[in-house]
CSV table of C-alpha atoms in Angstrom, one decimal:
chain,number,residue,atom,x,y,z
A,109,UNK,CA,89.5,123.8,111.8
A,110,UNK,CA,89.6,120.4,113.4
A,111,UNK,CA,88.5,120.3,117.0
A,112,UNK,CA,90.6,117.2,117.7
A,113,UNK,CA,94.1,116.0,117.2
A,114,UNK,CA,95.5,119.0,115.3
A,115,UNK,CA,94.0,122.5,115.1
A,116,UNK,CA,94.3,122.7,111.3
A,117,UNK,CA,91.7,123.0,108.5
A,118,UNK,CA,90.0,119.7,107.9
A,119,UNK,CA,90.3,117.8,104.6
A,120,UNK,CA,87.2,117.2,102.6
A,121,UNK,CA,86.8,114.5,99.9
A,122,UNK,CA,83.8,114.9,97.6
A,123,UNK,CA,82.5,112.1,95.4
A,124,UNK,CA,79.9,113.4,93.0
A,125,UNK,CA,76.9,111.2,91.9
A,126,UNK,CA,75.6,111.5,88.4
A,127,UNK,CA,72.4,110.5,86.7
A,128,UNK,CA,72.2,108.5,83.5
A,129,UNK,CA,72.5,111.7,81.4
A,130,UNK,CA,75.7,112.7,83.1
A,131,UNK,CA,74.3,115.5,85.3
A,132,UNK,CA,75.5,115.9,88.8
A,133,UNK,CA,72.7,114.9,91.2
A,134,UNK,CA,74.5,114.8,94.5
A,135,UNK,CA,77.7,114.4,96.4
A,136,UNK,CA,79.0,112.3,99.2
A,137,UNK,CA,81.4,114.2,101.5
A,138,UNK,CA,84.0,112.8,103.8
A,139,UNK,CA,85.4,115.4,106.2
A,140,UNK,CA,88.2,114.9,108.7
A,141,UNK,CA,92.0,114.7,108.8
A,142,UNK,CA,94.4,112.5,107.0
A,143,UNK,CA,96.5,110.4,109.3
A,144,UNK,CA,100.1,111.3,109.8
A,145,UNK,CA,101.1,108.3,107.6
A,146,UNK,CA,99.8,110.3,104.6
A,147,UNK,CA,102.3,113.0,105.2
A,148,UNK,CA,105.3,110.8,106.1
A,149,UNK,CA,105.2,107.7,103.9
A,150,UNK,CA,106.5,107.6,100.4
A,151,UNK,CA,104.2,109.0,97.7
A,152,UNK,CA,104.5,105.6,96.0
A,153,UNK,CA,102.4,104.2,98.8
A,154,UNK,CA,99.4,106.5,98.3
A,155,UNK,CA,97.3,105.6,95.2
A,156,UNK,CA,96.3,109.1,94.0
A,157,UNK,CA,99.6,110.6,94.8
A,158,UNK,CA,101.5,107.7,93.2
A,159,UNK,CA,99.5,108.2,90.0
A,160,UNK,CA,100.2,112.0,89.8
A,161,UNK,CA,103.9,111.5,90.6
A,162,UNK,CA,104.2,108.8,87.9
A,163,UNK,CA,102.6,111.1,85.4
A,164,UNK,CA,105.0,113.9,86.1
A,165,UNK,CA,108.0,111.7,86.0
A,166,UNK,CA,106.9,110.2,82.7
A,167,UNK,CA,106.1,113.5,81.2
A,168,UNK,CA,109.5,114.9,82.1
A,169,UNK,CA,111.2,112.4,79.9
A,170,UNK,CA,114.1,112.1,82.4
A,171,UNK,CA,115.6,108.7,82.8
A,172,UNK,CA,114.8,107.5,86.4
A,173,UNK,CA,118.5,106.9,87.2
A,174,UNK,CA,119.6,110.3,85.8
A,175,UNK,CA,120.5,113.2,88.0
A,176,UNK,CA,117.5,115.2,86.9
A,177,UNK,CA,115.2,112.1,87.2
A,178,UNK,CA,116.3,111.5,90.8
A,179,UNK,CA,116.1,115.2,91.7
A,180,UNK,CA,112.6,115.5,90.3
A,181,UNK,CA,111.5,112.4,92.2
A,182,UNK,CA,112.9,114.0,95.5
A,183,UNK,CA,111.1,117.3,94.8
A,184,UNK,CA,107.8,115.4,94.3
A,185,UNK,CA,108.3,113.4,97.5
A,186,UNK,CA,108.9,116.6,99.6
A,187,UNK,CA,106.1,118.7,98.2
A,188,UNK,CA,103.3,119.2,100.7
A,189,UNK,CA,100.9,116.2,100.4
A,190,UNK,CA,97.8,118.4,100.6
A,191,UNK,CA,99.1,120.3,97.5
A,192,UNK,CA,99.7,117.1,95.5
A,193,UNK,CA,96.1,115.9,96.4
A,194,UNK,CA,94.6,119.2,95.4
A,195,UNK,CA,96.5,120.3,92.3
A,196,UNK,CA,96.1,119.1,88.8
A,197,UNK,CA,98.7,117.0,87.1
A,198,UNK,CA,99.5,120.0,84.8
A,199,UNK,CA,100.1,122.3,87.8
A,200,UNK,CA,102.1,119.6,89.6
A,201,UNK,CA,104.3,119.2,86.4
A,202,UNK,CA,104.8,123.0,86.0
A,203,UNK,CA,105.6,123.6,89.7
A,204,UNK,CA,107.9,120.6,90.1
A,205,UNK,CA,109.8,121.5,86.9
A,206,UNK,CA,110.1,125.1,88.1
A,207,UNK,CA,111.6,123.9,91.4
A,208,UNK,CA,114.0,121.7,89.5
A,209,UNK,CA,115.2,124.7,87.5
A,210,UNK,CA,115.7,126.6,90.7
A,211,UNK,CA,118.0,123.9,92.1
A,212,UNK,CA,120.4,124.4,89.2
A,213,UNK,CA,120.2,128.2,89.4
A,214,UNK,CA,119.1,129.1,92.9
A,215,UNK,CA,117.1,132.2,93.3
A,216,UNK,CA,113.8,133.4,94.7
A,217,UNK,CA,110.6,132.1,93.1
A,218,UNK,CA,106.9,132.0,94.1
A,219,UNK,CA,104.4,129.4,92.9
A,220,UNK,CA,100.7,130.2,93.5
A,221,UNK,CA,97.8,127.8,93.3
A,222,UNK,CA,94.2,128.9,93.7
A,223,UNK,CA,91.8,126.7,95.6
A,224,UNK,CA,89.0,125.4,93.3
A,225,UNK,CA,86.4,127.1,95.4
A,226,UNK,CA,88.5,130.3,95.8
A,227,UNK,CA,88.5,130.1,99.6
A,228,UNK,CA,92.3,130.4,99.7
A,229,UNK,CA,95.5,130.5,97.6
A,230,UNK,CA,98.4,128.3,98.4
A,231,UNK,CA,101.7,130.1,98.0
A,232,UNK,CA,105.1,128.3,97.9
A,233,UNK,CA,108.1,130.6,98.0
A,234,UNK,CA,111.6,129.1,97.5
A,235,UNK,CA,114.6,131.0,98.6
A,236,UNK,CA,118.3,130.0,98.7
A,237,UNK,CA,118.8,128.3,102.0
A,238,UNK,CA,121.6,130.5,103.3
A,239,UNK,CA,119.4,133.6,102.8
A,240,UNK,CA,116.4,132.3,104.7
A,241,UNK,CA,115.6,133.6,108.2
A,242,UNK,CA,112.6,134.3,110.4
A,243,UNK,CA,112.8,138.0,109.5
A,244,UNK,CA,112.8,137.2,105.8
A,245,UNK,CA,109.8,134.8,106.3
A,246,UNK,CA,107.9,137.6,108.0
A,247,UNK,CA,108.7,140.1,105.2
A,248,UNK,CA,107.6,137.6,102.5
A,249,UNK,CA,104.5,136.8,104.5
A,250,UNK,CA,103.6,140.5,104.7
A,251,UNK,CA,104.2,141.1,101.0
A,252,UNK,CA,102.1,138.1,100.0
A,253,UNK,CA,99.3,139.0,102.4
A,254,UNK,CA,99.2,142.6,101.1
A,255,UNK,CA,99.2,141.4,97.5
A,256,UNK,CA,96.2,139.2,98.1
A,257,UNK,CA,94.4,141.7,100.4
A,258,UNK,CA,94.2,139.1,103.1
A,259,UNK,CA,96.1,137.3,105.9
A,260,UNK,CA,97.8,133.9,106.1
A,261,UNK,CA,95.8,131.3,107.9
A,262,UNK,CA,98.8,129.0,108.2
A,263,UNK,CA,102.5,128.7,107.2
A,264,UNK,CA,105.1,126.1,107.2
A,265,UNK,CA,108.8,126.0,106.3
A,266,UNK,CA,111.1,123.3,105.1
A,267,UNK,CA,114.8,123.7,105.4
A,268,UNK,CA,117.2,120.7,105.0
A,269,UNK,CA,120.9,120.5,104.9
A,270,UNK,CA,120.8,118.6,101.6
A,271,UNK,CA,118.6,121.0,99.6
A,272,UNK,CA,119.9,124.3,98.3
A,273,UNK,CA,116.5,125.9,98.8
A,274,UNK,CA,114.3,126.7,101.8
A,275,UNK,CA,110.6,126.5,101.2
A,276,UNK,CA,108.0,128.7,102.8
A,277,UNK,CA,104.4,127.5,102.3
A,278,UNK,CA,101.6,129.9,103.0
A,279,UNK,CA,97.9,129.4,102.9
A,280,UNK,CA,96.3,132.8,102.4
A,281,UNK,CA,92.5,133.2,102.9
A,282,UNK,CA,90.6,134.8,100.0
A,283,UNK,CA,87.1,135.8,99.1
A,284,UNK,CA,85.5,133.8,96.3
A,285,UNK,CA,85.4,136.0,93.1
A,286,UNK,CA,87.7,138.5,94.6
A,287,UNK,CA,91.2,137.1,94.2
A,288,UNK,CA,93.7,139.6,92.8
A,289,UNK,CA,96.0,138.5,89.9
A,290,UNK,CA,99.4,138.5,91.5
A,291,UNK,CA,102.6,138.3,89.4
């Protein structure tokens, strides 16, 4: 956790170095926190995020001015930035298309992403906005924590008047090599 600014887990960017035979021989690490601009400016302004969003929009085959094209773009803008940085383009495509499907037929759905180093799982749970409450959040959190034999290190919620779904985002600590398969 960061000892300054915000008491949240710090971000780490690793840049591997390779020898002439393509073997990893080292890594430069940058550890700290992204500035608040990363979280509040459009994804179009952040190079890596921009690239991933463009790939998902292109892969969807939706016309940019269509209803689905605009909805998908909005979904991608409002996903947690840390998630977009860390997930693969394939995962981003699957999750964003799953969220889009939920918007047309609201229901409850959970999307799980394992950390590459298996230190945690990121769990996004979408619930119809009218059904979401603090009590429901606690119940979902308890179920997820029990399923992963752990506890949440952080949670955040996103509820807007315009969106039909509320989002609960949990970061659940895990032990490398010991992450249960949760359906």
